Every structure is written in C-alpha cells, then in structure tokens.
Coordinates of C-alpha atoms in Angstrom, one line a residue:
Chain U
M1 CA 30.8 -21.1 -8.7
A2 CA 28.6 -24.0 -9.8
L3 CA 31.6 -26.0 -10.9
S4 CA 33.5 -25.8 -7.7
E5 CA 30.4 -26.7 -5.7
A6 CA 29.9 -29.6 -7.9
T7 CA 33.4 -31.0 -7.4
D8 CA 33.0 -30.4 -3.6
A9 CA 29.8 -32.4 -3.7
G10 CA 31.6 -35.1 -5.6
R11 CA 34.1 -35.6 -2.8
A12 CA 31.7 -35.1 0.0
G13 CA 30.6 -38.7 0.4
P14 CA 27.2 -40.3 1.0
T15 CA 25.6 -37.6 3.2
K16 CA 25.5 -35.1 0.3
K17 CA 22.9 -35.5 -2.3
P18 CA 24.3 -37.1 -5.4
T19 CA 23.0 -34.8 -8.1
R20 CA 24.1 -31.5 -6.6
L21 CA 25.3 -30.0 -9.9
F22 CA 21.9 -30.4 -11.6
K23 CA 20.0 -29.3 -8.5
N24 CA 21.9 -26.1 -8.4
M25 CA 21.7 -25.5 -12.1
A26 CA 18.0 -25.8 -12.2
S27 CA 17.6 -23.6 -9.2
K28 CA 20.0 -21.0 -10.6
I29 CA 18.3 -20.9 -13.9
A30 CA 15.0 -20.5 -12.2
A31 CA 16.3 -17.7 -10.2
V32 CA 17.5 -15.7 -13.2
P33 CA 14.6 -13.2 -13.1
M34 CA 15.1 -12.6 -9.4
V35 CA 18.8 -12.1 -9.8
F36 CA 18.2 -9.7 -12.7
T37 CA 15.6 -7.7 -10.8
A38 CA 17.8 -7.6 -7.7
L39 CA 21.0 -6.6 -9.4
V40 CA 20.0 -4.7 -12.5
I41 CA 16.8 -2.9 -11.4
F42 CA 17.2 -2.5 -7.7
V43 CA 21.0 -2.1 -7.3
G44 CA 21.8 -1.0 -10.8
G45 CA 18.9 1.5 -11.0
T46 CA 19.6 3.0 -7.6
V47 CA 23.4 3.4 -8.2
W48 CA 22.7 4.8 -11.6
T49 CA 20.4 7.5 -10.2
I50 CA 22.8 8.4 -7.4
V51 CA 25.7 8.7 -9.8
Y52 CA 23.8 10.8 -12.2
S53 CA 22.6 13.1 -9.4
F54 CA 26.1 14.5 -9.4
T55 CA 26.0 15.5 -13.1
S56 CA 24.5 18.4 -15.0
S57 CA 21.9 16.2 -16.8
G58 CA 19.1 18.3 -18.2
L59 CA 16.9 17.0 -21.1
L60 CA 19.0 13.9 -21.4
P61 CA 21.3 12.1 -18.9
R62 CA 25.0 12.9 -19.5
L63 CA 28.1 12.3 -17.5
K64 CA 29.3 15.9 -17.0
W65 CA 30.3 16.1 -13.3
V66 CA 29.2 19.1 -11.3
G67 CA 29.8 17.8 -7.9
L68 CA 27.1 18.8 -5.4
D69 CA 25.6 21.6 -7.6
Q70 CA 22.3 19.8 -8.1
Y71 CA 21.9 19.4 -4.3
E72 CA 22.8 23.0 -3.7
R73 CA 20.2 24.1 -6.2
L74 CA 17.7 21.6 -4.7
W75 CA 18.1 23.0 -1.2
N76 CA 17.9 26.5 -2.4
S77 CA 14.7 25.9 -4.3
R78 CA 11.6 27.2 -2.6
K79 CA 9.5 24.5 -4.1
W80 CA 11.6 21.7 -2.6
L81 CA 11.7 23.4 0.8
V82 CA 7.9 23.7 0.8
S83 CA 7.7 20.1 -0.3
I84 CA 9.8 19.0 2.6
E85 CA 7.9 21.1 5.1
N86 CA 4.6 19.7 3.8
L87 CA 5.7 16.2 4.0
A88 CA 7.0 16.7 7.5
I89 CA 3.7 18.1 8.7
Y90 CA 1.8 15.3 6.9
G91 CA 4.3 12.7 8.1
I92 CA 4.3 13.5 11.8
C93 CA 0.5 13.8 12.0
S94 CA 0.0 10.7 9.9
L95 CA 2.5 8.7 12.0
I96 CA 1.0 9.6 15.3
L97 CA -2.7 9.5 14.3
T98 CA -2.3 6.2 12.3
L99 CA -0.7 4.5 15.4
V100 CA -3.3 6.0 17.8
I101 CA -6.3 5.2 15.7
G102 CA -5.0 1.9 14.5
F103 CA -4.3 0.8 18.1
T104 CA -7.5 2.2 19.5
L105 CA -9.7 0.5 16.9
A106 CA -7.8 -2.8 17.4
A107 CA -8.1 -2.6 21.2
L108 CA -11.8 -1.8 20.9
L109 CA -12.4 -4.7 18.5
D110 CA -10.4 -7.0 20.8
R111 CA -12.9 -6.3 23.7
K112 CA -15.0 -9.1 22.2
V113 CA -17.5 -6.7 20.7
R114 CA -20.5 -7.8 18.6
G115 CA -20.3 -7.5 14.9
E116 CA -16.5 -7.6 15.0
G117 CA -16.3 -9.1 11.5
A118 CA -18.5 -6.5 10.0
L119 CA -16.7 -3.6 11.7
R120 CA -13.3 -5.0 10.5
T121 CA -14.6 -5.2 7.0
I122 CA -15.7 -1.6 7.2
F123 CA -12.4 -0.3 8.7
L124 CA -10.3 -2.2 6.1
Y125 CA -12.1 -1.8 2.8
P126 CA -10.5 1.6 2.0
F127 CA -7.2 -0.1 2.0
A128 CA -8.3 -2.0 -1.1
L129 CA -8.8 1.2 -3.0
S130 CA -6.2 3.1 -4.8
F131 CA -4.9 6.5 -3.7
I132 CA -6.4 8.0 -6.9
V133 CA -9.8 6.8 -5.9
T134 CA -9.3 7.9 -2.3
G135 CA -8.2 11.3 -3.4
L136 CA -11.1 11.8 -5.7
I137 CA -13.7 10.7 -3.1
W138 CA -12.4 13.1 -0.5
Q139 CA -12.0 15.9 -3.0
W140 CA -15.7 15.5 -3.6
I141 CA -16.7 15.3 0.1
L142 CA -14.6 18.3 1.0
N143 CA -16.0 20.3 -1.9
P144 CA -16.8 23.6 -0.3
D145 CA -19.9 24.4 -2.4
L146 CA -21.7 21.1 -2.4
G147 CA -19.9 18.8 0.1
L148 CA -19.6 18.6 3.9
Q149 CA -19.4 22.3 4.5
S150 CA -22.6 23.1 2.6
V151 CA -24.4 20.3 4.4
V152 CA -23.5 21.6 7.8
R153 CA -24.4 25.1 6.7
G154 CA -27.7 23.8 5.4
M155 CA -28.5 22.4 8.8
G156 CA -28.5 25.9 10.2
W157 CA -24.9 26.6 11.2
E158 CA -24.3 29.3 8.6
S159 CA -20.8 30.3 9.6
F160 CA -19.4 26.8 9.5
T161 CA -16.2 26.7 7.5
F162 CA -14.4 23.6 6.6
D163 CA -12.6 24.0 3.3
P164 CA -9.1 22.6 3.8
L165 CA -8.4 21.9 0.1
N166 CA -8.6 25.5 -0.9
N167 CA -6.8 26.8 2.1
A168 CA -3.0 26.9 1.8
S169 CA -2.4 26.4 5.5
L170 CA -4.9 23.5 5.9
V171 CA -4.5 21.6 2.7
M172 CA -2.1 19.0 4.1
F173 CA -4.7 18.2 6.7
G174 CA -7.2 17.7 4.0
L175 CA -4.9 15.2 2.5
L176 CA -4.3 13.7 5.9
I177 CA -8.0 13.0 6.4
A178 CA -8.0 11.0 3.1
G179 CA -4.7 9.3 3.9
L180 CA -5.8 8.2 7.3
W181 CA -9.1 6.9 5.8
Q182 CA -7.2 4.8 3.4
G183 CA -4.3 3.5 5.5
T184 CA -5.4 3.1 9.2
G185 CA -7.3 -0.1 8.5
L186 CA -4.1 -1.9 7.6
I187 CA -2.4 -0.8 10.9
M188 CA -5.5 -1.8 12.8
C189 CA -5.3 -5.3 11.3
I190 CA -1.7 -5.6 12.2
M191 CA -2.3 -4.4 15.7
L192 CA -5.3 -6.7 16.1
A193 CA -3.1 -9.6 15.1
G194 CA -0.6 -8.5 17.7
L195 CA -3.2 -8.2 20.4
R196 CA -4.6 -11.6 19.6
G197 CA -1.1 -13.0 20.1
I198 CA -0.9 -11.8 23.7
D199 CA -1.5 -14.5 26.3
E200 CA -4.9 -14.4 28.1
D201 CA -3.0 -15.0 31.3
I202 CA -1.6 -11.5 31.1
W203 CA -5.1 -10.1 31.3
K204 CA -6.0 -12.4 34.2
A205 CA -2.8 -11.4 36.1
A206 CA -3.6 -7.7 35.6
R207 CA -7.2 -8.3 36.8
V208 CA -6.0 -10.1 39.9
D209 CA -3.7 -7.2 40.6
G210 CA -6.6 -4.8 40.2
I211 CA -5.1 -2.9 37.3
G212 CA -7.7 -1.1 35.1
T213 CA -8.2 -1.9 31.5
V214 CA -6.8 1.3 30.0
K215 CA -3.9 1.2 32.4
T216 CA -3.2 -2.5 31.4
Y217 CA -3.1 -1.5 27.8
I218 CA -0.7 1.4 28.3
R219 CA 1.6 -0.2 30.9
V220 CA 1.6 -3.8 29.9
I221 CA 0.2 -4.5 26.5
I222 CA 1.8 -1.7 24.5
P223 CA 5.3 -2.5 25.8
M224 CA 4.7 -6.1 25.0
M225 CA 3.7 -5.2 21.4
R226 CA 6.9 -3.3 20.7
P227 CA 7.8 -5.5 17.6
V228 CA 4.3 -4.9 16.2
F229 CA 4.7 -1.1 16.7
V230 CA 8.1 -1.1 15.1
T231 CA 6.7 -3.0 12.0
S232 CA 3.9 -0.5 11.8
L233 CA 6.2 2.5 12.1
V234 CA 8.4 1.2 9.3
L235 CA 5.4 0.5 7.1
I236 CA 3.8 4.0 7.8
G237 CA 7.2 5.7 7.5
S238 CA 8.1 4.2 4.1
G239 CA 4.6 4.9 2.9
I240 CA 4.8 8.5 3.8
V241 CA 8.0 9.1 1.9
K242 CA 6.3 7.7 -1.2
L243 CA 3.2 10.0 -0.9
Y244 CA 2.4 11.0 -4.4
D245 CA -0.8 9.6 -6.1
L246 CA -3.0 10.9 -3.3
V247 CA -1.8 14.5 -3.8
V248 CA -2.0 14.2 -7.6
A249 CA -5.7 13.1 -7.4
Q250 CA -6.9 15.3 -4.5
T251 CA -5.1 18.6 -4.9
S252 CA -2.6 18.4 -7.8
G253 CA -0.1 20.0 -5.5
G254 CA -2.2 23.2 -5.1
P255 CA -3.4 25.7 -4.1
G256 CA -0.2 27.2 -5.4
L257 CA 2.6 25.2 -4.0
S258 CA 0.9 24.5 -0.8
S259 CA 0.5 20.7 -1.1
Q260 CA 3.7 20.0 -3.1
V261 CA 5.5 16.9 -1.9
P262 CA 9.0 15.6 -2.7
A263 CA 7.8 12.7 -4.9
M264 CA 6.0 15.3 -7.0
Y265 CA 9.1 17.5 -7.2
V266 CA 10.9 14.5 -8.6
M267 CA 8.3 13.7 -11.1
T268 CA 7.9 17.2 -12.4
S269 CA 11.6 17.8 -12.8
M270 CA 12.2 14.4 -14.5
F271 CA 9.2 14.2 -16.8
G272 CA 7.8 17.7 -16.9
G273 CA 10.6 20.1 -16.4
Q274 CA 13.3 18.3 -18.4
N275 CA 15.5 18.8 -15.5
L276 CA 16.8 15.3 -14.9
G277 CA 19.7 16.2 -12.6
Q278 CA 17.3 17.9 -10.1
G279 CA 15.0 14.9 -10.3
F280 CA 17.9 12.5 -9.6
A281 CA 19.1 14.6 -6.7
A282 CA 15.6 14.9 -5.2
S283 CA 15.0 11.2 -5.5
T284 CA 18.3 10.5 -3.9
M285 CA 17.2 12.6 -1.0
M286 CA 14.0 10.5 -0.8
L287 CA 16.2 7.4 -0.7
V288 CA 18.3 9.0 2.1
S289 CA 15.2 9.6 4.2
V290 CA 14.1 5.9 3.7
V291 CA 17.6 4.8 4.8
I292 CA 17.3 7.0 7.9
I293 CA 14.0 5.2 8.7
L294 CA 15.3 1.7 7.9
V295 CA 18.7 1.5 9.3
P296 CA 17.8 1.9 13.0
W297 CA 15.0 -0.6 12.4
A298 CA 17.3 -3.1 10.8
I299 CA 19.8 -2.7 13.6
L300 CA 17.1 -3.3 16.2
E301 CA 15.6 -6.2 14.3
F302 CA 18.6 -8.0 13.0
G303 CA 21.4 -6.7 15.1
G304 CA 20.9 -8.7 18.3
K305 CA 19.7 -12.1 17.1
K306 CA 20.4 -13.8 13.9
R307 CA 17.5 -15.1 11.8
G308 CA 17.5 -17.5 8.9
Chain V
M1 CA -10.8 9.0 27.9
A2 CA -12.6 6.0 29.4
N3 CA -10.3 6.0 32.4
S4 CA -12.5 6.2 35.4
D5 CA -15.3 3.8 34.6
T6 CA -13.4 1.2 32.6
M7 CA -10.9 1.0 35.4
A8 CA -13.6 0.6 38.0
A9 CA -15.1 -2.4 36.3
P10 CA -12.3 -4.9 36.8
A11 CA -11.7 -3.7 40.3
A12 CA -15.3 -4.6 41.1
L13 CA -14.7 -8.0 39.5
A14 CA -11.7 -8.6 41.7
A15 CA -13.8 -7.9 44.8
G16 CA -15.9 -10.9 43.9
P17 CA -19.4 -11.3 42.7
R18 CA -22.0 -9.5 44.7
G19 CA -25.6 -8.6 44.1
P20 CA -27.6 -9.4 40.9
K21 CA -25.9 -10.2 37.7
P22 CA -25.3 -6.9 35.9
K23 CA -26.8 -6.3 32.5
R24 CA -23.8 -6.2 30.3
R25 CA -25.3 -4.2 27.5
M26 CA -25.8 -1.0 29.4
T27 CA -22.6 -0.4 31.2
R28 CA -20.9 2.9 30.5
G29 CA -17.8 1.2 29.3
N30 CA -19.7 -0.6 26.7
I31 CA -21.4 2.6 25.5
I32 CA -18.0 4.2 25.1
V33 CA -16.6 1.2 23.2
Y34 CA -19.6 0.9 20.8
G35 CA -19.9 4.7 20.5
T36 CA -16.3 5.1 19.4
L37 CA -16.5 2.1 17.1
F38 CA -19.7 3.6 15.6
I39 CA -18.2 7.0 15.0
F40 CA -15.2 5.4 13.3
A41 CA -17.4 3.1 11.2
L42 CA -19.2 6.3 10.0
Y43 CA -15.9 7.9 9.0
Y44 CA -14.9 4.8 7.0
A45 CA -18.3 3.9 5.5
L46 CA -19.7 7.3 4.6
P47 CA -17.4 8.0 1.7
L48 CA -18.5 4.9 -0.1
Y49 CA -22.1 5.7 0.6
V50 CA -21.6 9.3 -0.7
M51 CA -20.0 8.0 -3.8
V52 CA -22.8 5.5 -4.6
V53 CA -25.5 8.1 -3.8
T54 CA -23.9 10.9 -5.8
S55 CA -23.4 8.6 -8.8
L56 CA -27.1 7.9 -8.9
K57 CA -28.3 11.5 -8.9
G58 CA -28.9 13.9 -11.7
M59 CA -26.8 17.1 -11.8
P60 CA -29.7 19.4 -10.8
E61 CA -30.4 17.4 -7.7
I62 CA -26.7 17.5 -6.8
R63 CA -26.6 21.3 -7.1
M64 CA -29.7 21.6 -5.0
G65 CA -29.2 19.1 -2.3
N66 CA -27.3 17.4 0.3
I67 CA -24.4 15.0 -0.6
F68 CA -25.6 12.6 2.1
A69 CA -29.2 12.5 1.0
P70 CA -30.3 9.5 -1.0
P71 CA -31.3 10.2 -4.6
M72 CA -34.9 11.3 -5.1
E73 CA -34.8 10.0 -8.6
V74 CA -32.4 7.2 -9.4
T75 CA -30.6 7.5 -12.7
F76 CA -28.0 5.3 -14.2
E77 CA -27.1 7.8 -16.8
P78 CA -23.9 9.0 -15.0
W79 CA -22.7 5.4 -15.1
V80 CA -23.3 5.0 -18.8
K81 CA -21.7 8.3 -19.4
A82 CA -18.6 7.5 -17.3
W83 CA -18.2 4.2 -19.0
S84 CA -18.6 5.2 -22.6
Q85 CA -18.6 9.0 -23.1
A86 CA -16.5 10.8 -20.5
C87 CA -13.7 12.9 -22.0
T88 CA -10.0 13.0 -21.5
G89 CA -8.6 15.7 -23.7
I90 CA -9.8 15.0 -27.3
N91 CA -10.8 11.4 -26.6
C92 CA -14.4 11.0 -25.6
D93 CA -14.8 7.3 -25.4
G94 CA -15.1 7.1 -21.6
L95 CA -13.4 5.0 -19.0
S96 CA -14.0 1.7 -20.9
R97 CA -10.7 2.3 -22.7
G98 CA -8.8 2.6 -19.5
F99 CA -10.6 -0.4 -18.1
W100 CA -9.6 -2.6 -21.0
N101 CA -6.1 -1.3 -20.9
S102 CA -6.0 -2.2 -17.2
V103 CA -7.3 -5.7 -17.9
R104 CA -4.7 -6.1 -20.6
I105 CA -2.0 -5.1 -18.2
L106 CA -3.4 -7.1 -15.3
I107 CA -3.8 -10.5 -16.8
P108 CA -0.2 -11.1 -18.1
S109 CA 1.3 -9.3 -15.1
L110 CA -0.7 -11.5 -12.8
F111 CA 0.4 -14.8 -14.4
L112 CA 4.0 -13.8 -14.8
S113 CA 4.5 -12.3 -11.4
V114 CA 2.9 -15.2 -9.5
A115 CA 4.8 -17.7 -11.6
V116 CA 8.1 -16.0 -11.1
A117 CA 7.5 -15.3 -7.4
S118 CA 6.4 -18.9 -6.7
V119 CA 9.5 -20.3 -8.4
N120 CA 11.7 -17.8 -6.5
G121 CA 10.2 -18.7 -3.2
Y122 CA 10.6 -22.4 -4.0
A123 CA 14.2 -22.0 -5.0
L124 CA 15.0 -19.9 -2.0
S125 CA 13.5 -22.2 0.5
M126 CA 14.3 -25.7 -0.9
W127 CA 17.1 -25.3 -3.3
K128 CA 19.3 -22.7 -1.8
F129 CA 22.5 -22.0 -3.7
K130 CA 25.5 -19.9 -2.9
G131 CA 24.4 -16.3 -2.8
S132 CA 20.7 -17.0 -3.0
E133 CA 20.1 -15.3 0.4
V134 CA 22.0 -12.3 -0.7
F135 CA 19.8 -11.8 -3.7
F136 CA 16.8 -12.3 -1.5
G137 CA 18.1 -9.7 0.9
I138 CA 18.6 -7.2 -1.9
L139 CA 15.0 -7.9 -3.1
M140 CA 13.7 -7.2 0.4
I141 CA 15.6 -4.0 0.7
G142 CA 14.5 -3.0 -2.8
A143 CA 10.9 -3.2 -1.6
F144 CA 11.5 -0.1 0.5
I145 CA 13.4 2.0 -2.1
P146 CA 11.1 4.8 -3.3
Y147 CA 10.1 3.9 -6.9
Q148 CA 11.1 7.4 -8.1
V149 CA 14.7 6.4 -7.5
M150 CA 14.6 3.6 -10.1
L151 CA 12.1 5.2 -12.5
Y152 CA 14.5 6.8 -15.0
P153 CA 16.9 3.9 -15.2
I154 CA 13.9 1.7 -16.1
V155 CA 12.9 4.2 -18.8
I156 CA 16.3 3.8 -20.3
L157 CA 16.2 0.0 -20.0
L158 CA 12.8 -0.2 -21.6
R159 CA 13.8 2.2 -24.3
E160 CA 16.9 0.0 -25.1
A161 CA 14.7 -3.0 -25.2
G162 CA 12.3 -1.2 -27.5
L163 CA 9.5 -1.6 -25.0
Y164 CA 9.1 1.9 -23.7
G165 CA 5.5 3.1 -24.0
S166 CA 4.2 -0.4 -24.6
L167 CA 2.0 -2.5 -22.3
T168 CA 4.7 -5.3 -22.4
G169 CA 7.1 -2.9 -20.8
L170 CA 4.7 -2.0 -18.1
V171 CA 3.9 -5.7 -17.4
L172 CA 7.6 -6.4 -16.9
V173 CA 7.8 -3.5 -14.5
H174 CA 4.9 -4.8 -12.5
V175 CA 6.5 -8.3 -12.4
A176 CA 9.7 -6.8 -11.1
F177 CA 8.2 -4.7 -8.4
G178 CA 5.7 -7.3 -7.3
M179 CA 8.6 -9.7 -6.8
P180 CA 9.8 -8.8 -3.3
I181 CA 6.5 -9.2 -1.4
N182 CA 5.3 -12.2 -3.4
T183 CA 8.7 -14.0 -3.2
L184 CA 8.7 -13.4 0.6
L185 CA 5.2 -14.9 0.8
F186 CA 6.1 -18.0 -1.2
R187 CA 9.4 -18.5 0.5
N188 CA 7.9 -18.4 3.9
Y189 CA 5.1 -20.8 2.8
F190 CA 7.4 -23.3 1.3
A191 CA 9.8 -23.1 4.2
S192 CA 6.9 -24.3 6.4
I193 CA 6.3 -27.4 4.4
P194 CA 7.9 -30.5 6.2
E195 CA 11.3 -31.3 4.9
E196 CA 10.5 -35.0 5.0
L197 CA 8.1 -34.6 2.1
F198 CA 10.8 -32.9 0.0
K199 CA 13.4 -35.6 1.0
A200 CA 11.0 -38.4 0.1
A201 CA 10.5 -36.9 -3.3
R202 CA 14.2 -36.6 -3.8
V203 CA 14.7 -40.2 -2.9
D204 CA 12.1 -41.1 -5.5
G205 CA 14.3 -39.3 -8.0
A206 CA 12.2 -36.2 -8.6
G207 CA 14.1 -33.1 -9.7
F208 CA 13.6 -29.3 -9.2
W209 CA 10.7 -28.9 -11.6
A210 CA 9.1 -32.3 -10.9
I211 CA 8.8 -31.6 -7.2
F212 CA 7.6 -28.1 -7.9
F213 CA 4.8 -29.0 -10.3
K214 CA 3.8 -32.4 -8.8
I215 CA 4.1 -31.8 -5.1
M216 CA 4.5 -28.1 -4.2
L217 CA 1.9 -26.6 -6.6
P218 CA -1.0 -28.8 -5.5
M219 CA -0.2 -28.1 -1.9
S220 CA 0.0 -24.4 -2.1
L221 CA -3.3 -23.3 -3.6
P222 CA -4.2 -21.0 -0.7
I223 CA -0.9 -19.1 -0.9
F224 CA -1.4 -18.7 -4.7
V225 CA -4.8 -17.1 -4.0
V226 CA -3.2 -14.7 -1.4
S227 CA -0.5 -13.8 -3.9
L228 CA -3.1 -13.2 -6.6
I229 CA -5.1 -10.9 -4.3
I230 CA -2.0 -8.9 -3.5
Q231 CA -1.2 -8.6 -7.1
V232 CA -4.6 -7.8 -8.5
T233 CA -5.1 -4.9 -6.0
G234 CA -1.5 -3.7 -6.4
I235 CA -1.5 -3.7 -10.2
W236 CA -5.0 -2.4 -10.6
N237 CA -4.4 0.5 -8.2
D238 CA -1.0 1.5 -9.7
F239 CA -0.8 5.0 -10.9
L240 CA 2.9 5.9 -11.0
F241 CA 4.1 3.2 -13.4
G242 CA 1.1 3.5 -15.6
A243 CA 1.6 7.2 -15.9
S244 CA 5.4 7.0 -16.4
F245 CA 5.7 4.1 -18.8
T246 CA 2.7 4.3 -21.2
G247 CA 1.1 6.9 -23.4
P248 CA -2.4 8.4 -23.5
D249 CA -3.8 5.6 -25.6
L250 CA -2.6 2.9 -23.3
Y251 CA -3.2 4.6 -19.9
P252 CA -4.5 2.2 -17.3
M253 CA -7.8 3.0 -15.6
T254 CA -6.4 4.9 -12.6
V255 CA -4.5 7.3 -14.8
Q256 CA -7.5 7.9 -17.1
L257 CA -9.8 8.3 -14.2
N258 CA -7.6 11.0 -12.8
N259 CA -7.4 12.8 -16.1
I260 CA -11.2 12.7 -16.5
V261 CA -12.0 14.0 -13.0
N262 CA -9.2 16.5 -12.8
S263 CA -9.6 17.9 -16.3
V264 CA -10.1 21.6 -16.2
Q265 CA -12.2 22.0 -19.3
G266 CA -16.0 21.9 -19.3
V267 CA -18.6 21.9 -16.5
K268 CA -17.8 19.5 -13.7
E269 CA -20.2 16.6 -13.7
Y270 CA -19.8 15.3 -10.2
N271 CA -22.2 12.4 -10.7
V272 CA -20.2 11.2 -13.7
N273 CA -17.0 11.7 -11.8
M274 CA -18.2 9.6 -8.9
A275 CA -19.6 6.9 -11.2
A276 CA -16.1 6.8 -12.8
T277 CA -14.4 6.6 -9.5
L278 CA -16.6 3.8 -8.3
L279 CA -16.1 1.9 -11.6
T280 CA -12.3 2.1 -11.0
G281 CA -12.6 1.0 -7.4
L282 CA -15.0 -1.8 -8.3
V283 CA -12.4 -4.4 -9.2
P284 CA -10.3 -4.2 -6.0
L285 CA -13.5 -3.8 -3.9
T286 CA -15.0 -6.9 -5.3
I287 CA -11.8 -8.8 -4.7
Y288 CA -11.8 -7.5 -1.1
F289 CA -15.4 -8.3 -0.3
V290 CA -15.3 -11.7 -2.0
S291 CA -11.9 -12.9 -0.6
G292 CA -12.5 -11.7 3.0
K293 CA -10.1 -13.5 5.3
L294 CA -7.6 -14.3 2.6
F295 CA -7.2 -10.6 1.8
V296 CA -6.4 -10.0 5.5
R297 CA -4.0 -12.9 5.4
G298 CA -2.3 -11.4 2.4
I299 CA -1.7 -8.0 3.9
A300 CA -0.7 -9.6 7.2
A301 CA 1.8 -11.7 5.4
G302 CA 3.2 -8.7 3.7
A303 CA 3.3 -6.6 6.8
V304 CA 4.3 -8.9 9.7
K305 CA 7.4 -10.5 8.3
G306 CA 7.3 -14.2 8.8

C-alpha cells in the first residue's frame, strides 16, 4: 500500500508534498499500537469470543462445535433469566431517572442560581469515585441495623422500614440509589453544556409570547436538545449493560440470586464455574444488546449527514 | 411541579413593569429552585460526610449512635488500621499493599497510554494514511463493546506473551482500553490547530516526529492534562481488569478494598471499612477537586463527541 501511494505521489506533480513515502511511513509506524489494538484486541477478541460461543468449551477453550447449544442452555438457565430481568428493571429506572434528574438539575443550575460552581462540584464529585467505593458507601448507609433505617427509627418513627439490600424484591432499587448517585452528575454536566449552547433569543422569544418557564423547557428547549439527549441515552445505555462492579461491591449478587446481572453471569461462568462456553454465549448476548442500542443511534447520527 | 407560579412570573414580566421592584430572593419560584437544589445537594454530599464521620469514630460509638452524628471522640485508629493492618484472607498488611500496587500500575499506564494516544491523535489528524480512518472507526466502536466480550481472548494473548498475572500485562490492557477515548481527545484537539502552522513547519523541512515534539507538544499542554485526568481516574477506579488479570499479591487497591470490606470472616469494623473506602477514593477525589474545570472538560470531551 505504501509503495503504490509513493509512486502515485511521485507522478502527482508539484501540488503534492515531495516526501510522501517517508511521511506515510512514520505515521504508519507510529500507528502500529493503534492498529494492533483495533484489529487484534477489539476485532480479533470479539470475533474469537463469538466463534467460541458456538463450541462446547468448558475448562479450556476448544473448537468442538455444538451449534446453538450454549445459547439454549443460557436461555433455560434461571440465573440468566433473573439477571436479564434485574438488569431490565435497573436499566429502565436508571435511564428514566438519570435523564429526569440530570435535566432537572441542569435546568435549575441554568436559572442563574447563586453558588452554581459549588453545587456543580457537589453533584459531580461522585462521578470521580469508582463503583466499588460507591457500592461500599451505600452498603453502609443502607445498613439496616446502623444506617439510615435505624436513624429514622431512632427519631421516633419505630415502624420505618427501609432495608432494600436484604429484600429480594427491592435490592435492584438499592443498587439504583447508588448508581444514580454516581452517574447523574455526568449527565447533568452534559445537559448543562447543552443548555448553555441554546441561544438566549429563544428565551426572549418565549417570554414575548408569554410562554411559561416550564412550558418553554418542555415544548421548546428539550426538542432543541435532541442530540444532547441522544448522546446521554447512548452513554447511559452502554453503561447499564456493563453494570458489574457496583453489584459486586454492594450486594455480591445477593440476597440469593436477586441482584444477579448478566456481566456477573459472564464472570462467574468464565472464571469461577469453568464453564467458558456459557461465559462466551452470555457475553455475546451482552454485545448484542449494545448493538441494539448503538445501531439506531449510529443511523440517526451518521446516516443523514456525512462527517469527517 | 412548579407549573403555576413559575409560569406566572414571565407573564407578569410581559405585561410590563408595574409597582415597586420585587424582592427577587423571596419569590416562590426561587424557593422551589433552591429547595430542590438543596435536597439534591444533600443526596450527593451526605454519603461523603457519613464516610468521613464514620471513619473517625470508635466501634462502640458506631454501635450506639447515629451514622449522621459527628464523632464525640475523634480517633484516627481506623485509618491506621485500614492502611496497615486490615486483613484480606491470610494477609494482614492492610490496604497499603493495594495502594502501592495501584501506583505501580498507574504510573506506567499513564505514561504509555498518553504517549500512544497523543501520537495516534496526531497521526490521525495531520498524517492521515489510507485506512487510518477505518482503524479510528474500529477504535471508537470498540469503546462501546462490553469488556467481558474481550476478556478471555486477552487472557490467552497475555498468557502467550508470558505476561498473564503480571503488572506489565495489566498495564498493557489499560493502555489498549484507554486508547479510544484519549485518541479521540487528541485527534479533535490537533484537528483544531490551524493547518498553516503545520504547513509552515513542513516547508521548513520538519518531519513527523520533529513537528510532533517541537510544535505540537508545547502547544497541547492543556489537552495532555485533560487526558491524564481521564486516565488517572479511569485506571485507579478499575476493578474488572485488576481482578481478572492479576493475582492476590498484585491486586490493585479497588480489588483489595472490596476483599477487605466484603470478607465474611471476623467482626465487621465499619469504621475501618469506611476509612479504607475513603483512602481508595482519595486519589480520584483529589484529582477532581484540584483539577476542577479541566475534569469537566475531560468528561465533556469524552461524552459530547467533537
């Protein structure tokens, strides 16, 4: 490839730069780590996992084809179905609440409030912390004997019960509280940047027409911020699929199976259960869900207009 | 929620100024705005406060009292214990081991990933070659692939290279997975540098590396800082790679922290746990509070594609 380009450049006359061969060589050599990462790790790794998800790999990967057996087993496994259901509950709530809270906070901060800088710092700092730290903090706050529940009971409300981490039907919401705490600041920041990008004249026009503030946000501003919302959706969506560390730290998947998530299923079957095929099939399903989120976005984003 | 009164305010404005100048502070709209912000601020700020307060109390006080109450008697013993005595399994040398492991992972990963990403961004914006955009596209898509999909193939690669279970292997993994976001960052930054500058240097006979080191590097200090911030927090906060590619002696801080706090043996020492959690969060928190606007710029660069 380099050679043919070089000869092309040789013939191309004075408009082309004279040392095209060297220029390309240096650039290509410099790009070797990138090409390796893109082709071997990202493409190669993904293809490898997909291919091996159709084999009977157990303790070690081996190429013995079993067709869709692993997927059949996967979708018949109660643990996997519970994981999917948990992630769906967490995902839907997280998506809606992150967008609502993120936008509300951004809109409030955009009302030229005092102490905006300090508030923004407070809203965003959890995003600097890891999911492990997040999970452990909230595990402590939600501790039924010494945490929030006992404090409220101590204030005189004896029957107050708030113990999501030990209640199978509420545990995903316990995780949600922590997940929202960690992640909404980021979305708020993105939304705030979007709001700041909106022309002041829009507000003036709305005011002249006598449209109320809340109505202006809903009818005018939010439709104008569609790209920002789409970016946020993609970010939140791809983050939800990866949900793992938080669960490990906060609940370890318990009580029972009640806070199992797909990523955890993958990890236990790959590294704990010596059931590689299941791990590969489950991680391929995770990939499929990301594709389902990304493809419509990519079509929306890159389909109409071409960008450099 | 604030429908009726916030809607009324602009309508009154449209009717034109009448009567005395209203006192802005006391309007109901403002109360709702500040009230909501205050409640959310509590939700975000309280956990940090609880962590600090808990880590400074003795165990008897924790068992007796209220997690929100400030300590009656401040003790730093939990911090000392978390740092140098907390147990994971048979090892009882505290979080310090994990801390130093994390440092040993962080420093080389940081240098390598920023170096590689800046060169990538430079090549992709100023020295495009046939196919360079394709590789960049793959890199960008790769950023969205769940890590679990690539985990086992990487185990095999590292094992073949004799690096499985070593810190070097983990460093390389961090460099690879930090590449998409940081390459994007540098590519967009270099693309915004005026082309004339580049052309002038070319006319003067400067090549790929000369332009990079003599012209681009000195100009791009801020973007290096942004990239460093992204990488420090990303690598320090990593759990998945650390747990997958290293063994107990080399676990990074997050993994060790999780093992200390969630270990089932022994009496739970909540103050030590919280001190350990704070210690682990201290590095990214410091970066966050010190870097301020640059941190925001970093995540905005990562989020809103340029």
